[in-house]
CSV table of C-alpha atoms in Angstrom, one decimal:
chain,number,residue,atom,x,y,z
G,2,UNK,CA,126.0,89.0,95.8
G,3,UNK,CA,126.8,92.5,97.0
G,4,UNK,CA,126.0,92.8,100.7
G,5,UNK,CA,126.5,96.6,101.1
G,6,UNK,CA,123.5,98.7,102.0
G,7,UNK,CA,124.3,102.1,100.7
G,8,UNK,CA,122.2,104.2,103.1
G,9,UNK,CA,123.0,106.1,106.3
G,10,UNK,CA,122.2,104.4,109.5
G,11,UNK,CA,120.0,107.4,110.6
G,12,UNK,CA,117.8,106.8,107.5
G,13,UNK,CA,117.5,103.1,108.3
G,14,UNK,CA,116.4,103.9,111.8
G,15,UNK,CA,113.5,105.9,110.4
G,16,UNK,CA,112.1,102.8,108.8
G,17,UNK,CA,109.2,101.6,110.9
G,18,UNK,CA,109.4,97.8,110.6
G,19,UNK,CA,111.6,95.0,109.5
G,20,UNK,CA,109.7,94.3,106.3
G,21,UNK,CA,110.6,97.7,105.0
G,22,UNK,CA,114.2,97.2,105.9
G,23,UNK,CA,114.3,93.7,104.3
G,24,UNK,CA,112.7,95.1,101.1
G,25,UNK,CA,115.2,97.9,101.0
G,26,UNK,CA,118.2,95.5,101.5
G,27,UNK,CA,116.9,93.3,98.7
G,28,UNK,CA,116.6,96.3,96.3
G,29,UNK,CA,120.0,97.7,97.1
G,30,UNK,CA,121.6,94.3,96.7
G,31,UNK,CA,119.9,94.0,93.3
G,32,UNK,CA,121.0,97.4,92.0
G,33,UNK,CA,124.6,96.8,93.3
G,34,UNK,CA,124.7,93.5,91.4
G,35,UNK,CA,123.1,95.1,88.3
G,36,UNK,CA,126.2,97.3,87.8
G,37,UNK,CA,128.0,94.0,86.9
G,38,UNK,CA,125.1,92.0,85.5
G,39,UNK,CA,121.5,91.2,86.3
G,40,UNK,CA,121.6,88.9,89.3
G,41,UNK,CA,118.5,86.8,89.4
G,42,UNK,CA,117.2,84.7,92.3
G,43,UNK,CA,118.8,81.3,92.2
G,44,UNK,CA,115.4,79.5,92.6
G,45,UNK,CA,114.1,81.4,89.6
G,46,UNK,CA,117.2,80.4,87.5
G,47,UNK,CA,116.7,76.8,88.4
G,48,UNK,CA,113.0,77.0,87.5
G,49,UNK,CA,113.7,78.6,84.1
G,50,UNK,CA,116.6,76.2,83.2
G,51,UNK,CA,114.2,73.3,83.9
G,52,UNK,CA,111.4,74.9,81.8
G,53,UNK,CA,113.6,76.0,78.8
G,54,UNK,CA,116.4,73.5,78.7
G,55,UNK,CA,118.7,74.3,75.8
G,56,UNK,CA,117.1,77.7,75.3
G,57,UNK,CA,117.9,78.8,78.9
G,58,UNK,CA,121.1,80.7,78.0
G,59,UNK,CA,119.4,82.5,75.2
G,60,UNK,CA,116.7,83.5,77.6
G,61,UNK,CA,119.2,84.9,80.1
G,62,UNK,CA,121.0,86.9,77.4
G,63,UNK,CA,117.7,88.5,76.3
G,64,UNK,CA,117.2,89.9,79.9
G,65,UNK,CA,120.4,91.9,79.4
G,66,UNK,CA,119.0,93.8,76.4
G,67,UNK,CA,116.9,96.9,76.4
G,68,UNK,CA,113.1,96.4,76.7
G,69,UNK,CA,111.4,97.2,73.4
G,70,UNK,CA,109.0,100.2,73.4
G,71,UNK,CA,105.6,99.7,71.8
G,72,UNK,CA,102.4,101.7,71.4
G,73,UNK,CA,98.9,101.0,70.1
G,74,UNK,CA,97.2,103.6,67.9
G,75,UNK,CA,93.7,104.8,68.6
G,76,UNK,CA,92.2,104.6,65.1
G,77,UNK,CA,89.1,106.5,66.1
G,78,UNK,CA,91.3,109.5,66.5
G,79,UNK,CA,94.4,109.0,64.4
G,80,UNK,CA,93.5,107.7,61.0
G,81,UNK,CA,96.6,108.3,59.0
G,82,UNK,CA,99.1,105.6,58.1
G,83,UNK,CA,102.3,105.3,60.0
G,84,UNK,CA,105.8,104.2,58.9
G,85,UNK,CA,106.6,102.5,62.2
G,86,UNK,CA,107.6,98.9,62.8
G,87,UNK,CA,104.3,96.9,63.3
G,88,UNK,CA,103.5,94.4,66.0
G,89,UNK,CA,102.8,91.2,64.0
G,90,UNK,CA,99.7,90.1,65.9
G,91,UNK,CA,98.0,93.5,66.3
G,92,UNK,CA,97.6,95.8,63.3
G,93,UNK,CA,97.3,99.0,65.5
G,94,UNK,CA,100.4,98.1,67.5
G,95,UNK,CA,103.9,99.4,66.5
G,96,UNK,CA,107.4,99.5,68.0
G,97,UNK,CA,109.4,102.7,68.5
G,98,UNK,CA,113.1,102.9,68.0
G,99,UNK,CA,113.6,104.4,71.5
G,100,UNK,CA,111.6,105.5,74.4
G,101,UNK,CA,110.6,109.2,74.0
G,102,UNK,CA,109.4,111.6,76.8
G,103,UNK,CA,105.8,110.5,76.6
G,104,UNK,CA,104.7,113.0,79.2
G,105,UNK,CA,105.5,115.8,76.7
G,106,UNK,CA,103.6,114.4,73.7
G,107,UNK,CA,100.2,116.0,73.5
G,108,UNK,CA,98.8,113.1,71.5
G,109,UNK,CA,99.3,110.8,74.5
G,110,UNK,CA,97.1,113.1,76.6
G,111,UNK,CA,94.6,113.3,73.8
G,112,UNK,CA,94.2,109.5,73.8
G,113,UNK,CA,95.6,109.1,70.2
G,114,UNK,CA,97.7,106.2,71.3
G,115,UNK,CA,98.4,104.0,74.4
G,116,UNK,CA,101.8,102.9,75.6
G,117,UNK,CA,101.4,99.1,75.8
G,118,UNK,CA,103.7,96.1,76.0
G,119,UNK,CA,103.6,94.3,72.6
G,120,UNK,CA,103.0,90.8,74.0
G,121,UNK,CA,99.8,91.8,75.7
G,122,UNK,CA,98.4,93.1,72.4
G,123,UNK,CA,97.9,89.4,71.5
G,124,UNK,CA,94.5,89.8,73.1
G,125,UNK,CA,93.5,91.4,69.7
G,126,UNK,CA,93.7,87.9,68.1
G,127,UNK,CA,91.2,86.5,70.6
G,128,UNK,CA,88.6,89.1,69.7
G,129,UNK,CA,89.4,88.9,65.9
G,130,UNK,CA,89.1,85.1,65.8
G,131,UNK,CA,86.3,84.4,68.3
G,132,UNK,CA,83.9,87.4,68.5
G,133,UNK,CA,81.8,88.5,65.6
G,134,UNK,CA,78.6,89.7,67.3
G,135,UNK,CA,78.2,92.4,70.0
G,136,UNK,CA,79.0,91.1,73.5
G,137,UNK,CA,78.9,92.1,77.1
G,138,UNK,CA,82.5,92.0,78.2
G,139,UNK,CA,84.3,92.4,81.5
G,140,UNK,CA,88.0,93.3,82.1
G,141,UNK,CA,88.2,92.1,85.7
G,142,UNK,CA,91.7,93.3,86.7
G,143,UNK,CA,91.9,96.2,84.3
G,144,UNK,CA,94.2,98.9,85.6
G,145,UNK,CA,96.0,100.8,84.2
G,146,UNK,CA,93.8,100.2,81.1
G,147,UNK,CA,96.0,98.8,78.2
G,148,UNK,CA,93.8,95.8,77.6
G,149,UNK,CA,90.6,97.7,78.2
G,150,UNK,CA,91.4,100.3,75.6
G,151,UNK,CA,92.3,97.5,73.2
G,152,UNK,CA,89.0,95.8,73.8
G,153,UNK,CA,87.2,99.1,73.3
G,154,UNK,CA,88.9,99.4,69.9
G,155,UNK,CA,88.4,95.8,68.8
G,156,UNK,CA,85.1,94.4,70.2
G,157,UNK,CA,82.3,94.2,67.7
G,158,UNK,CA,80.3,97.5,67.4
G,159,UNK,CA,77.5,97.6,69.9
G,160,UNK,CA,79.4,95.8,72.6
G,161,UNK,CA,79.5,96.9,76.2
G,162,UNK,CA,82.7,96.8,78.3
G,163,UNK,CA,82.9,96.8,82.1
G,164,UNK,CA,86.4,97.7,83.1
G,165,UNK,CA,87.0,96.9,86.8
G,166,UNK,CA,89.9,97.5,89.2
G,167,UNK,CA,89.7,96.5,92.9
G,168,UNK,CA,92.3,99.0,94.2
G,169,UNK,CA,90.8,102.4,94.4
G,170,UNK,CA,93.8,104.6,93.3
G,171,UNK,CA,94.5,102.3,90.4
G,172,UNK,CA,90.8,102.4,89.5
G,173,UNK,CA,91.1,106.2,89.2
G,174,UNK,CA,94.0,105.8,86.7
G,175,UNK,CA,92.0,103.3,84.8
G,176,UNK,CA,89.0,105.7,84.7
G,177,UNK,CA,91.2,108.5,83.3
G,178,UNK,CA,92.7,106.2,80.5
G,179,UNK,CA,89.2,105.0,79.5
G,180,UNK,CA,87.9,108.5,79.2
G,181,UNK,CA,90.9,109.6,77.2
G,182,UNK,CA,90.4,106.7,74.8
G,183,UNK,CA,87.0,108.2,74.0
G,184,UNK,CA,84.6,105.2,73.6
G,185,UNK,CA,81.4,105.9,75.6
G,186,UNK,CA,80.2,102.3,75.6
G,187,UNK,CA,82.1,101.5,78.9
G,188,UNK,CA,81.5,101.4,82.6
G,189,UNK,CA,84.4,101.7,85.0
G,190,UNK,CA,83.9,99.9,88.4
G,191,UNK,CA,85.8,99.5,91.6
G,192,UNK,CA,84.7,96.1,92.9
G,193,UNK,CA,86.0,92.8,94.2
G,194,UNK,CA,85.7,89.8,91.9
G,195,UNK,CA,83.1,88.2,94.2
G,196,UNK,CA,80.8,91.2,93.7
G,197,UNK,CA,80.1,90.2,90.2
G,198,UNK,CA,77.9,87.3,91.5
G,199,UNK,CA,75.3,90.1,91.4
G,200,UNK,CA,75.4,89.6,87.6
G,201,UNK,CA,74.8,85.9,87.2
G,202,UNK,CA,75.4,84.5,83.7
G,203,UNK,CA,75.6,88.1,82.3
G,204,UNK,CA,79.0,88.4,80.5
G,205,UNK,CA,79.7,86.8,77.1
G,206,UNK,CA,83.5,87.5,77.6
G,207,UNK,CA,85.7,87.9,80.6
G,208,UNK,CA,89.3,88.9,80.6
G,209,UNK,CA,91.2,88.0,83.8
G,210,UNK,CA,94.7,89.4,83.6
G,211,UNK,CA,95.3,88.2,87.1
G,212,UNK,CA,97.9,89.7,89.6
G,213,UNK,CA,101.0,87.5,89.4
G,214,UNK,CA,104.6,87.2,90.5
G,215,UNK,CA,105.7,89.3,87.6
G,216,UNK,CA,108.6,87.2,86.2
G,217,UNK,CA,108.0,88.5,82.7
G,218,UNK,CA,108.7,92.0,83.9
G,219,UNK,CA,112.2,91.4,85.4
G,220,UNK,CA,113.9,93.2,82.5
G,221,UNK,CA,111.5,96.1,82.6
G,222,UNK,CA,110.9,96.5,86.3
G,223,UNK,CA,113.8,95.7,88.8
G,224,UNK,CA,111.5,95.9,91.8
G,225,UNK,CA,109.9,92.6,90.6
G,226,UNK,CA,113.2,90.9,91.0
G,227,UNK,CA,113.7,92.0,94.5
G,228,UNK,CA,110.2,90.9,95.5
G,229,UNK,CA,110.3,87.5,93.9
G,230,UNK,CA,110.3,84.2,95.9
G,231,UNK,CA,108.9,80.7,95.5
G,232,UNK,CA,106.5,81.5,98.4
G,233,UNK,CA,105.2,84.5,96.5
G,234,UNK,CA,104.7,82.3,93.4
G,235,UNK,CA,102.6,79.9,95.4
G,236,UNK,CA,100.6,82.7,97.1
G,237,UNK,CA,99.8,84.2,93.7
G,238,UNK,CA,98.7,80.9,92.3
G,239,UNK,CA,96.2,80.4,95.1
G,240,UNK,CA,94.9,84.0,94.8
G,241,UNK,CA,94.5,83.6,91.0
G,242,UNK,CA,92.3,80.5,91.5
G,243,UNK,CA,90.2,82.4,94.0
G,244,UNK,CA,89.7,85.3,91.6
G,245,UNK,CA,88.5,83.0,88.8
G,246,UNK,CA,86.3,81.0,91.1
G,247,UNK,CA,84.7,84.2,92.4
G,248,UNK,CA,83.9,85.7,88.9
G,249,UNK,CA,83.0,82.4,87.3
G,250,UNK,CA,79.2,82.6,88.0
G,251,UNK,CA,79.1,85.9,86.1
G,252,UNK,CA,80.2,84.2,82.8
G,253,UNK,CA,77.5,82.8,80.6
G,254,UNK,CA,77.5,79.2,79.7
G,255,UNK,CA,79.2,79.1,76.4
G,256,UNK,CA,81.0,82.3,77.2
G,257,UNK,CA,84.7,83.0,76.8
G,258,UNK,CA,87.3,83.4,79.6
G,259,UNK,CA,90.7,84.8,78.8
G,260,UNK,CA,93.3,84.0,81.5
G,261,UNK,CA,96.6,85.8,81.3
G,262,UNK,CA,99.7,86.6,83.5
G,263,UNK,CA,103.0,88.3,82.9
G,264,UNK,CA,105.0,85.4,84.5
G,265,UNK,CA,106.7,82.2,83.3
G,266,UNK,CA,106.2,79.4,85.9
G,267,UNK,CA,103.7,76.7,85.3
G,268,UNK,CA,102.2,77.0,88.8
G,269,UNK,CA,100.5,80.3,88.0
G,270,UNK,CA,99.9,79.3,84.3
G,271,UNK,CA,99.3,75.8,83.0
G,272,UNK,CA,98.5,74.3,86.4
G,273,UNK,CA,95.9,76.9,87.0
G,274,UNK,CA,94.4,76.3,83.6
G,275,UNK,CA,94.2,72.6,84.3
G,276,UNK,CA,92.4,73.5,87.6
G,277,UNK,CA,89.9,75.7,85.9
G,278,UNK,CA,89.1,73.0,83.4
G,279,UNK,CA,88.8,70.2,85.9
G,280,UNK,CA,87.1,72.1,88.8
G,281,UNK,CA,85.0,74.7,87.0
G,282,UNK,CA,84.1,72.8,83.8
G,283,UNK,CA,86.0,74.9,81.2
G,284,UNK,CA,87.3,73.7,77.8
G,285,UNK,CA,90.3,74.9,75.9
G,286,UNK,CA,89.8,77.1,72.8
G,287,UNK,CA,92.7,77.1,70.3
G,288,UNK,CA,93.7,80.1,68.3
G,289,UNK,CA,95.4,80.3,64.9
G,290,UNK,CA,99.0,81.7,64.9
G,291,UNK,CA,100.7,83.5,62.1
G,292,UNK,CA,103.9,82.4,60.5
G,293,UNK,CA,107.0,83.7,62.1
G,294,UNK,CA,105.3,85.0,65.3
G,295,UNK,CA,107.5,82.7,67.4
G,296,UNK,CA,104.8,82.4,70.1
G,297,UNK,CA,105.6,79.3,72.2
G,298,UNK,CA,103.1,76.6,73.2
G,299,UNK,CA,102.1,75.2,76.5
G,300,UNK,CA,104.8,73.6,78.6
G,301,UNK,CA,102.5,71.0,80.2
G,302,UNK,CA,99.0,69.7,80.0
G,303,UNK,CA,96.6,69.4,77.0
G,304,UNK,CA,95.0,72.9,77.0
G,305,UNK,CA,96.2,75.3,74.3
G,306,UNK,CA,98.3,78.0,75.9
G,307,UNK,CA,100.4,80.9,74.4
G,308,UNK,CA,103.7,81.9,75.8
G,309,UNK,CA,105.8,84.9,75.0
G,310,UNK,CA,109.5,84.7,75.8
G,311,UNK,CA,111.8,87.7,75.2
G,312,UNK,CA,114.5,85.6,73.4
G,313,UNK,CA,111.8,84.5,70.9
G,314,UNK,CA,109.7,87.6,70.4
G,315,UNK,CA,110.1,91.4,70.5
G,316,UNK,CA,108.4,92.0,73.8
G,317,UNK,CA,108.3,91.0,77.5
G,318,UNK,CA,107.2,87.7,79.1
G,319,UNK,CA,103.5,86.9,78.9
G,320,UNK,CA,101.1,84.0,79.1
G,321,UNK,CA,97.6,83.6,77.8
G,322,UNK,CA,95.0,80.8,77.6
G,323,UNK,CA,91.5,81.0,76.2
G,324,UNK,CA,88.7,78.9,77.8
G,325,UNK,CA,85.0,78.4,77.1
G,326,UNK,CA,82.5,77.8,79.9
G,327,UNK,CA,80.6,74.6,79.2
G,328,UNK,CA,76.8,74.3,79.3
G,329,UNK,CA,73.8,75.8,77.5
G,330,UNK,CA,73.3,79.5,77.2
G,331,UNK,CA,70.3,80.5,79.4
G,332,UNK,CA,68.3,83.7,79.8
G,333,UNK,CA,70.1,86.5,81.5
G,334,UNK,CA,69.3,86.3,85.2
G,335,UNK,CA,71.0,89.5,86.3
G,336,UNK,CA,68.4,92.1,85.2
G,337,UNK,CA,65.4,90.2,86.6
G,338,UNK,CA,66.4,91.9,89.8
G,339,UNK,CA,64.5,95.0,90.9
G,340,UNK,CA,67.0,97.8,91.5
G,341,UNK,CA,66.1,101.0,93.3
G,342,UNK,CA,67.9,104.1,92.6
G,343,UNK,CA,67.7,107.9,92.2
G,344,UNK,CA,65.3,108.9,89.5
G,345,UNK,CA,66.8,110.6,86.5
G,346,UNK,CA,65.2,113.0,84.1
G,347,UNK,CA,65.1,111.7,80.5
G,348,UNK,CA,65.4,114.6,78.2
G,349,UNK,CA,66.6,115.6,74.7
G,350,UNK,CA,68.3,118.9,75.1
G,351,UNK,CA,68.6,119.9,71.4
G,352,UNK,CA,71.2,122.6,72.0
G,353,UNK,CA,73.5,120.0,73.6
G,354,UNK,CA,72.5,117.1,71.3
G,355,UNK,CA,74.2,118.9,68.4
G,356,UNK,CA,77.5,118.6,70.1
G,357,UNK,CA,77.4,114.8,69.4
G,358,UNK,CA,77.7,113.1,66.0
G,359,UNK,CA,74.8,110.7,65.3
G,360,UNK,CA,72.9,112.0,68.3
G,361,UNK,CA,69.8,110.0,67.4
G,362,UNK,CA,71.8,106.9,68.5
G,363,UNK,CA,71.9,108.2,72.1
G,364,UNK,CA,69.6,108.8,75.0
G,365,UNK,CA,70.3,111.7,77.3
G,366,UNK,CA,69.8,111.9,81.0
G,367,UNK,CA,69.9,114.9,83.3
G,368,UNK,CA,70.9,114.3,86.9
G,369,UNK,CA,72.6,116.7,89.5
G,370,UNK,CA,73.2,119.4,86.8
G,371,UNK,CA,75.0,116.9,84.5
G,372,UNK,CA,73.9,115.7,81.1
G,373,UNK,CA,75.0,112.2,80.2
G,374,UNK,CA,74.6,110.4,76.9
G,375,UNK,CA,74.2,106.6,76.6
G,376,UNK,CA,74.0,104.4,73.6
G,377,UNK,CA,70.3,103.7,73.1
G,378,UNK,CA,70.8,100.0,72.9
G,379,UNK,CA,73.1,99.8,76.0
G,380,UNK,CA,71.5,102.4,78.3
G,381,UNK,CA,69.3,100.0,80.3
G,382,UNK,CA,72.3,97.6,80.9
G,383,UNK,CA,74.6,100.5,81.9
G,384,UNK,CA,72.2,102.1,84.4
G,385,UNK,CA,71.5,98.8,86.1
G,386,UNK,CA,75.2,97.9,86.3
G,387,UNK,CA,75.7,101.3,87.9
G,388,UNK,CA,73.2,100.3,90.6
G,389,UNK,CA,74.5,96.8,91.2
G,390,UNK,CA,78.2,97.7,91.4
G,391,UNK,CA,80.4,100.5,92.6
G,392,UNK,CA,80.7,102.6,89.5
G,393,UNK,CA,83.2,105.4,88.9
G,394,UNK,CA,81.9,106.4,85.5
G,395,UNK,CA,79.7,105.3,82.6
G,396,UNK,CA,78.5,106.5,79.3
G,397,UNK,CA,79.5,109.9,78.2
G,398,UNK,CA,79.4,113.1,80.3
G,399,UNK,CA,78.4,115.7,77.8
G,400,UNK,CA,77.8,118.8,79.8
G,401,UNK,CA,77.7,120.3,83.3
G,402,UNK,CA,75.6,123.3,84.3
G,403,UNK,CA,77.7,126.3,85.3
G,404,UNK,CA,76.2,129.6,86.2
G,405,UNK,CA,73.4,130.1,83.7
G,406,UNK,CA,74.5,127.8,80.9
G,407,UNK,CA,75.5,124.3,79.9
G,408,UNK,CA,79.3,123.9,79.6
G,409,UNK,CA,80.8,121.2,77.4
G,410,UNK,CA,82.5,118.5,79.6
G,411,UNK,CA,86.1,117.5,79.2
G,412,UNK,CA,85.0,114.0,78.6
G,413,UNK,CA,83.1,115.2,75.5
G,414,UNK,CA,86.3,116.8,74.1
G,415,UNK,CA,88.1,113.5,74.2
G,416,UNK,CA,85.2,111.4,73.0
G,417,UNK,CA,85.0,109.9,69.5
G,418,UNK,CA,81.4,110.9,69.6
G,419,UNK,CA,82.2,114.7,69.6
G,420,UNK,CA,81.1,116.7,66.7
G,421,UNK,CA,83.8,119.3,66.6
G,422,UNK,CA,82.0,121.4,64.0
G,423,UNK,CA,79.6,122.5,66.7
G,424,UNK,CA,82.4,124.7,68.3
G,425,UNK,CA,85.0,127.2,67.2
G,426,UNK,CA,88.4,125.4,67.0
G,427,UNK,CA,91.9,126.6,67.8
G,428,UNK,CA,94.8,124.5,66.6
G,429,UNK,CA,97.9,124.7,68.9
G,430,UNK,CA,101.6,124.3,68.2
G,431,UNK,CA,103.3,121.8,70.4
G,432,UNK,CA,104.7,124.4,72.8
G,433,UNK,CA,101.3,126.0,73.4
G,434,UNK,CA,99.8,122.5,73.7
G,435,UNK,CA,102.2,121.7,76.6
G,436,UNK,CA,101.3,125.0,78.2
G,437,UNK,CA,97.6,124.1,78.0
G,438,UNK,CA,98.3,120.6,79.4
G,439,UNK,CA,100.0,122.2,82.4
G,440,UNK,CA,96.9,124.3,82.9
G,441,UNK,CA,98.7,127.5,82.1
G,442,UNK,CA,97.3,130.4,80.1
G,443,UNK,CA,97.5,129.9,76.3
G,444,UNK,CA,97.6,132.6,73.6
G,445,UNK,CA,94.7,132.5,71.2
G,446,UNK,CA,93.8,134.4,68.0
G,447,UNK,CA,91.9,137.6,68.6
G,448,UNK,CA,89.4,136.6,65.9
G,449,UNK,CA,87.9,133.7,67.9
G,450,UNK,CA,84.4,134.3,69.2
G,451,UNK,CA,83.5,134.7,72.9
G,452,UNK,CA,82.5,131.4,74.5
G,453,UNK,CA,83.8,127.8,74.6
G,454,UNK,CA,86.6,127.0,72.2
G,455,UNK,CA,87.9,123.5,71.4
G,456,UNK,CA,91.7,123.3,71.4
G,457,UNK,CA,93.4,120.7,69.1
G,458,UNK,CA,96.9,119.5,68.4
G,459,UNK,CA,97.4,118.0,64.9
G,460,UNK,CA,93.6,118.3,64.6
G,461,UNK,CA,93.0,116.0,67.6
G,462,UNK,CA,91.0,117.6,70.5
G,463,UNK,CA,92.8,118.3,73.8
G,464,UNK,CA,90.1,120.1,75.7
G,465,UNK,CA,88.4,123.4,76.2
G,466,UNK,CA,89.1,127.0,77.1
G,467,UNK,CA,86.4,129.7,77.6
G,468,UNK,CA,87.2,132.8,75.7
G,469,UNK,CA,86.0,135.9,77.4
G,470,UNK,CA,87.5,138.4,75.1
G,471,UNK,CA,90.6,139.9,76.5
G,472,UNK,CA,91.7,136.6,78.0
G,473,UNK,CA,90.7,132.9,78.3
G,474,UNK,CA,90.1,130.5,81.1
G,475,UNK,CA,92.0,127.2,80.8
G,476,UNK,CA,89.4,124.4,81.6
G,477,UNK,CA,91.8,121.5,81.5
G,478,UNK,CA,91.1,119.2,84.5
G,479,UNK,CA,93.4,119.9,87.4
G,480,UNK,CA,93.9,116.2,88.1
G,481,UNK,CA,95.1,115.5,84.6
G,482,UNK,CA,97.6,118.3,84.2
G,483,UNK,CA,101.4,117.8,83.6
G,484,UNK,CA,102.9,118.5,87.0
G,485,UNK,CA,106.6,118.6,86.3
G,486,UNK,CA,108.1,122.0,85.5
G,487,UNK,CA,110.9,120.5,83.5
G,488,UNK,CA,110.7,120.8,79.7
G,489,UNK,CA,112.9,118.8,77.3
G,490,UNK,CA,115.1,120.8,74.9
G,491,UNK,CA,113.2,119.5,71.9
G,492,UNK,CA,109.4,118.9,72.0
G,493,UNK,CA,108.1,116.3,69.5
G,494,UNK,CA,105.4,113.7,69.1
G,495,UNK,CA,106.0,110.1,68.2
G,496,UNK,CA,104.0,110.7,65.0
């Protein structure tokens, strides 16, 4: 192993504690070794050789190859067929030949697709095979939002998704991605797993993509190699059990729990599944696999598990198991609670209602100069969840009151519920779209009427400008804007 720390002593002295220095040394040793080949922790190598046996060398070789790039299409926005290499287990997933500059693709900002690792798209099969009726679903460790957006696209119509992230700054990223995806039947929360005890026996479906040691990301993220240790593996396994134990009361008897990690060891995977079955009373639920998928089975125990190895499939390392909570389904206890909260005005603002397709399916609330729309069948649930948990957003923000008028909200522009025929529309070329996403001034046709104009790229909405005649005001949210001043020589979209 290379022992050189390529950094001036003066910079090392500015590090405030030994943990920072140790982490830095590990990283620099790793990168120095990577110039020759990927140097993995010896304990990890022994672990994988024991797990894989004759396949071990093939596994090591796969870590020296480039990570495949995959995306998942948002079919509520992009309905045309694509001539891209499909992901076998998810019809909306596809592989790209190379990694483009996603930052400079307006369709990513518009929520027309999500950059997601192909292995984790296997969640689609759980929904397809096990859920046929509307459900109340929880994505417990949801940031940055890949699996949440998949659930929003695949859950039966009429379902409600609560997407939760305990770390505040990651919850903000999750919130942005949920809004860009455009499905209003979601609540984004920022809570600890134990907080969901306030919703006893409420959820029909819980996804727990638990924090893990990240072995499956070694090829994609070098930092995970530097941070790996047997001690960290054991620490993660204990934390994962605590997370499941904390959220277990919120799952209905008969409900489905999906447990997943992006790691290989059995301590965080099969051993935890055995613990959930024996200690919490869960039973394994098997799934049907397609021919040629090359998804591996469990490495120990009797519960059905699904393992993704990079030498077998086109994707990164991933583990998933599906469990059912035993017992009889009982009446929902959560909403028998009396919840106090600020009173909201229930209205039907006709001038704003016309901005939404099928507006009769929604109820509208006005509070603090904001009009929000909720699915009529989910509104009661959403509002009570907002009171019981720390909510960042819910439903669809349709409009805000500015000056003397209601202004369409950015969330509305990105929502699948938007009726774009209610507004004048300006289609942008890709260069102008990037200018808009940087919150710069864009050039519009002089024939557009004064007022709010919806800007689109390849007919998919990006956001609003307010045309005031001789100029227009860019209304793209400051926090979403492209911050880099660099522009690639050639701008193009993946489509």
